[in-house]
PDB file of C-alpha atoms in Angstrom:
ATOM      1  CA  MET A   1    -128.467-137.770  26.675  1.00  0.00           C
ATOM      2  CA  THR A   2    -129.161-137.935  22.956  1.00  0.00           C
ATOM      3  CA  LEU A   3    -131.357-141.014  23.354  1.00  0.00           C
ATOM      4  CA  PHE A   4    -133.538-139.299  25.933  1.00  0.00           C
ATOM      5  CA  ALA A   5    -133.726-136.097  23.903  1.00  0.00           C
ATOM      6  CA  ALA A   6    -134.714-137.942  20.737  1.00  0.00           C
ATOM      7  CA  ASP A   7    -137.335-139.924  22.651  1.00  0.00           C
ATOM      8  CA  ALA A   8    -138.761-136.788  24.260  1.00  0.00           C
ATOM      9  CA  LEU A   9    -138.956-135.083  20.882  1.00  0.00           C
ATOM     10  CA  ALA A  10    -140.633-138.124  19.312  1.00  0.00           C
ATOM     11  CA  GLU A  11    -143.112-138.236  22.198  1.00  0.00           C
ATOM     12  CA  GLN A  12    -143.874-134.529  21.709  1.00  0.00           C
ATOM     13  CA  LEU A  13    -144.553-135.211  18.028  1.00  0.00           C
ATOM     14  CA  GLY A  14    -146.973-138.032  18.901  1.00  0.00           C
ATOM     15  CA  VAL A  15    -144.915-140.948  17.574  1.00  0.00           C
ATOM     16  CA  ARG A  16    -146.234-144.347  18.695  1.00  0.00           C
ATOM     17  CA  SER A  17    -144.266-146.289  21.284  1.00  0.00           C
ATOM     18  CA  TRP A  18    -143.104-149.084  18.958  1.00  0.00           C
ATOM     19  CA  LYS A  19    -141.682-146.512  16.516  1.00  0.00           C
ATOM     20  CA  ARG A  20    -140.002-144.759  19.409  1.00  0.00           C
ATOM     21  CA  GLY A  21    -138.409-148.101  20.312  1.00  0.00           C
ATOM     22  CA  LEU A  22    -137.070-148.412  16.774  1.00  0.00           C
ATOM     23  CA  LEU A  23    -135.794-144.847  16.990  1.00  0.00           C
ATOM     24  CA  ALA A  24    -134.036-145.657  20.269  1.00  0.00           C
ATOM     25  CA  ALA A  25    -132.399-148.761  18.797  1.00  0.00           C
ATOM     26  CA  ALA A  26    -131.221-146.882  15.695  1.00  0.00           C
ATOM     27  CA  SER A  27    -129.982-143.984  17.830  1.00  0.00           C
ATOM     28  CA  ALA A  28    -128.071-146.360  20.103  1.00  0.00           C
ATOM     29  CA  GLY A  29    -126.331-147.892  17.098  1.00  0.00           C
ATOM     30  CA  ILE A  30    -125.399-144.488  15.717  1.00  0.00           C
ATOM     31  CA  LEU A  31    -124.229-143.242  19.118  1.00  0.00           C
ATOM     32  CA  TRP A  32    -122.069-146.335  19.570  1.00  0.00           C
ATOM     33  CA  SER A  33    -120.412-145.669  16.246  1.00  0.00           C
ATOM     34  CA  VAL A  34    -119.774-141.998  17.007  1.00  0.00           C
ATOM     35  CA  SER A  35    -118.630-142.457  20.597  1.00  0.00           C
ATOM     36  CA  ALA A  36    -116.799-145.763  20.675  1.00  0.00           C
ATOM     37  CA  ARG A  37    -115.494-146.203  17.130  1.00  0.00           C
ATOM     38  CA  TRP A  38    -114.675-142.615  16.214  1.00  0.00           C
ATOM     39  CA  GLY A  39    -113.973-141.397  19.744  1.00  0.00           C
ATOM     40  CA  HIS A  40    -116.100-138.244  19.653  1.00  0.00           C
ATOM     41  CA  PRO A  41    -118.715-138.460  22.414  1.00  0.00           C
ATOM     42  CA  GLU A  42    -118.887-134.651  22.516  1.00  0.00           C
ATOM     43  CA  ASP A  43    -120.784-134.753  19.220  1.00  0.00           C
ATOM     44  CA  ALA A  44    -123.493-136.898  20.787  1.00  0.00           C
ATOM     45  CA  VAL A  45    -123.712-134.623  23.830  1.00  0.00           C
ATOM     46  CA  ALA A  46    -124.007-131.546  21.602  1.00  0.00           C
ATOM     47  CA  VAL A  47    -126.752-133.161  19.518  1.00  0.00           C
ATOM     48  CA  GLY A  48    -128.615-134.107  22.693  1.00  0.00           C
ATOM     49  CA  LEU A  49    -128.442-130.557  24.029  1.00  0.00           C
ATOM     50  CA  LEU A  50    -129.555-129.215  20.654  1.00  0.00           C
ATOM     51  CA  LEU A  51    -132.518-131.602  20.554  1.00  0.00           C
ATOM     52  CA  TYR A  52    -133.543-130.467  24.038  1.00  0.00           C
ATOM     53  CA  ALA A  53    -133.239-126.858  22.827  1.00  0.00           C
ATOM     54  CA  VAL A  54    -135.512-127.625  19.868  1.00  0.00           C
ATOM     55  CA  LEU A  55    -137.955-129.316  22.236  1.00  0.00           C
ATOM     56  CA  ALA A  56    -137.943-126.287  24.555  1.00  0.00           C
ATOM     57  CA  GLN A  57    -138.518-123.970  21.617  1.00  0.00           C
ATOM     58  CA  GLY A  58    -141.412-126.145  20.478  1.00  0.00           C
ATOM     59  CA  ARG A  59    -142.931-125.799  23.946  1.00  0.00           C
ATOM     60  CA  ALA A  60    -142.742-121.986  23.704  1.00  0.00           C
ATOM     61  CA  ARG A  61    -139.798-121.645  26.100  1.00  0.00           C
ATOM     62  CA  PRO A  62    -137.268-119.629  24.075  1.00  0.00           C
ATOM     63  CA  GLY A  63    -135.251-118.653  27.147  1.00  0.00           C
ATOM     64  CA  LEU A  64    -134.490-122.261  28.009  1.00  0.00           C
ATOM     65  CA  ALA A  65    -133.916-123.020  24.325  1.00  0.00           C
ATOM     66  CA  GLY A  66    -131.281-120.271  24.175  1.00  0.00           C
ATOM     67  CA  TRP A  67    -129.411-121.575  27.218  1.00  0.00           C
ATOM     68  CA  LEU A  68    -129.474-125.157  25.920  1.00  0.00           C
ATOM     69  CA  ALA A  69    -128.324-124.071  22.463  1.00  0.00           C
ATOM     70  CA  GLY A  70    -125.503-122.093  24.099  1.00  0.00           C
ATOM     71  CA  ALA A  71    -124.430-125.141  26.092  1.00  0.00           C
ATOM     72  CA  ALA A  72    -124.483-127.214  22.893  1.00  0.00           C
ATOM     73  CA  VAL A  73    -122.273-124.649  21.150  1.00  0.00           C
ATOM     74  CA  CYS A  74    -119.804-124.867  24.055  1.00  0.00           C
ATOM     75  CA  VAL A  75    -119.583-128.626  23.617  1.00  0.00           C
ATOM     76  CA  GLN A  76    -119.344-128.643  19.792  1.00  0.00           C
ATOM     77  CA  PRO A  77    -119.242-125.404  17.757  1.00  0.00           C
ATOM     78  CA  LEU A  78    -120.704-127.122  14.677  1.00  0.00           C
ATOM     79  CA  VAL A  79    -124.075-126.707  16.394  1.00  0.00           C
ATOM     80  CA  LEU A  80    -123.887-123.081  15.231  1.00  0.00           C
ATOM     81  CA  LEU A  81    -125.123-124.355  11.870  1.00  0.00           C
ATOM     82  CA  ALA A  82    -128.517-125.124  13.434  1.00  0.00           C
ATOM     83  CA  LEU A  83    -128.993-121.740  15.115  1.00  0.00           C
ATOM     84  CA  PRO A  84    -130.240-119.910  11.992  1.00  0.00           C
ATOM     85  CA  VAL A  85    -133.051-122.447  11.687  1.00  0.00           C
ATOM     86  CA  MET A  86    -133.973-121.952  15.327  1.00  0.00           C
ATOM     87  CA  LEU A  87    -133.846-118.177  14.855  1.00  0.00           C
ATOM     88  CA  ALA A  88    -136.117-118.361  11.814  1.00  0.00           C
ATOM     89  CA  LEU A  89    -138.865-119.820  13.993  1.00  0.00           C
ATOM     90  CA  LEU A  90    -138.707-117.024  16.563  1.00  0.00           C
ATOM     91  CA  PRO A  91    -140.562-113.712  16.420  1.00  0.00           C
ATOM     92  CA  TRP A  92    -138.350-110.649  15.925  1.00  0.00           C
ATOM     93  CA  ARG A  93    -138.669-109.420  19.492  1.00  0.00           C
ATOM     94  CA  ARG A  94    -137.358-112.727  20.896  1.00  0.00           C
ATOM     95  CA  MET A  95    -134.324-113.092  18.621  1.00  0.00           C
ATOM     96  CA  VAL A  96    -131.923-110.825  20.521  1.00  0.00           C
ATOM     97  CA  PRO A  97    -132.588-112.390  23.958  1.00  0.00           C
ATOM     98  CA  PHE A  98    -132.215-115.845  22.404  1.00  0.00           C
ATOM     99  CA  LEU A  99    -128.873-114.908  20.823  1.00  0.00           C
ATOM    100  CA  VAL A 100    -127.603-113.385  24.075  1.00  0.00           C
ATOM    101  CA  ARG A 101    -128.486-116.545  25.977  1.00  0.00           C
ATOM    102  CA  ALA A 102    -126.937-118.720  23.282  1.00  0.00           C
ATOM    103  CA  ALA A 103    -123.691-116.708  23.246  1.00  0.00           C
ATOM    104  CA  LEU A 104    -123.213-116.175  26.976  1.00  0.00           C
ATOM    105  CA  PRO A 105    -121.942-119.687  27.917  1.00  0.00           C
ATOM    106  CA  SER A 106    -119.276-119.567  25.202  1.00  0.00           C
ATOM    107  CA  VAL A 107    -118.241-116.049  26.174  1.00  0.00           C
ATOM    108  CA  LEU A 108    -117.929-117.056  29.832  1.00  0.00           C
ATOM    109  CA  LEU A 109    -115.880-120.173  29.087  1.00  0.00           C
ATOM    110  CA  LEU A 110    -113.620-118.373  26.635  1.00  0.00           C
ATOM    111  CA  GLY A 111    -113.194-115.508  29.105  1.00  0.00           C
ATOM    112  CA  ALA A 112    -112.255-117.911  31.901  1.00  0.00           C
ATOM    113  CA  THR A 113    -109.605-119.584  29.768  1.00  0.00           C
ATOM    114  CA  ALA A 114    -108.304-116.218  28.590  1.00  0.00           C
ATOM    115  CA  ILE A 115    -107.939-115.025  32.172  1.00  0.00           C
ATOM    116  CA  ALA A 116    -106.106-118.221  33.103  1.00  0.00           C
ATOM    117  CA  ASN A 117    -103.687-118.146  30.159  1.00  0.00           C
ATOM    118  CA  TRP A 118    -104.109-115.334  27.655  1.00  0.00           C
ATOM    119  CA  HIS A 119    -101.297-116.294  25.269  1.00  0.00           C
ATOM    120  CA  ASP A 120    -102.300-119.937  24.780  1.00  0.00           C
ATOM    121  CA  THR A 121    -105.991-119.036  24.466  1.00  0.00           C
ATOM    122  CA  TYR A 122    -105.283-116.368  21.870  1.00  0.00           C
ATOM    123  CA  THR A 123    -103.025-118.718  19.914  1.00  0.00           C
ATOM    124  CA  SER A 124    -105.573-121.546  20.016  1.00  0.00           C
ATOM    125  CA  VAL A 125    -108.440-119.337  18.847  1.00  0.00           C
ATOM    126  CA  THR A 126    -106.591-117.438  16.126  1.00  0.00           C
ATOM    127  CA  SER A 127    -104.183-120.054  14.732  1.00  0.00           C
ATOM    128  CA  GLN A 128    -106.396-122.889  13.552  1.00  0.00           C
ATOM    129  CA  PRO A 129    -105.084-125.087  10.743  1.00  0.00           C
ATOM    130  CA  THR A 130    -106.885-124.905   7.406  1.00  0.00           C
ATOM    131  CA  PRO A 131    -107.356-127.769   4.951  1.00  0.00           C
ATOM    132  CA  ARG A 132    -104.874-126.132   2.610  1.00  0.00           C
ATOM    133  CA  SER A 133    -102.212-125.731   5.290  1.00  0.00           C
ATOM    134  CA  SER A 134    -102.309-129.431   6.087  1.00  0.00           C
ATOM    135  CA  THR A 135    -101.832-130.502   2.444  1.00  0.00           C
ATOM    136  CA  THR A 136     -99.313-127.896   1.315  1.00  0.00           C
ATOM    137  CA  PRO A 137     -95.769-129.271   1.191  1.00  0.00           C
ATOM    138  CA  ARG A 138     -93.378-127.622   3.590  1.00  0.00           C
ATOM    139  CA  ARG A 139     -90.256-126.050   2.219  1.00  0.00           C
ATOM    140  CA  GLY A 140     -87.014-126.248   4.043  1.00  0.00           C
ATOM    141  CA  PRO A 141     -84.493-123.425   4.313  1.00  0.00           C
ATOM    142  CA  ARG A 142     -83.277-122.035   1.024  1.00  0.00           C
ATOM    143  CA  LEU A 143     -79.829-123.135   0.073  1.00  0.00           C
ATOM    144  CA  PRO A 144     -77.527-120.873  -1.900  1.00  0.00           C
ATOM    145  CA  ARG A 145     -77.008-121.781  -5.526  1.00  0.00           C
ATOM    146  CA  THR A 146     -73.569-122.975  -6.505  1.00  0.00           C
TER     147      THR A 146
END
């Protein structure tokens, strides 16, 4: 998906075909590293959805851009870092509908999991480990002094 999205974006920008071929080869190498070596294909899917959202926004289709950005956030929440840039390019009157469309897929998926198992969903969302908690030594039970 990311290869096609990057190629479509390059085509929209008017990049020549031989440079698009180089872009595809470089993208394939990067995607192989992310998916096969590191085992995180969801990152590539999220980037592909985000690139399609940027392409839709560039074609003056903010509704579609919002839905695609929302789907990308569902796949990998780090995509949220790109949303302020996408918002900055929108006129004021289109920001709220864009944000609603971008938030709705996550709200629906989180709501479905909460309905299925409230306790585990609540624990998963609210009890995330922090970098400090993973490096802090654990103390055992206190022993009485003798």
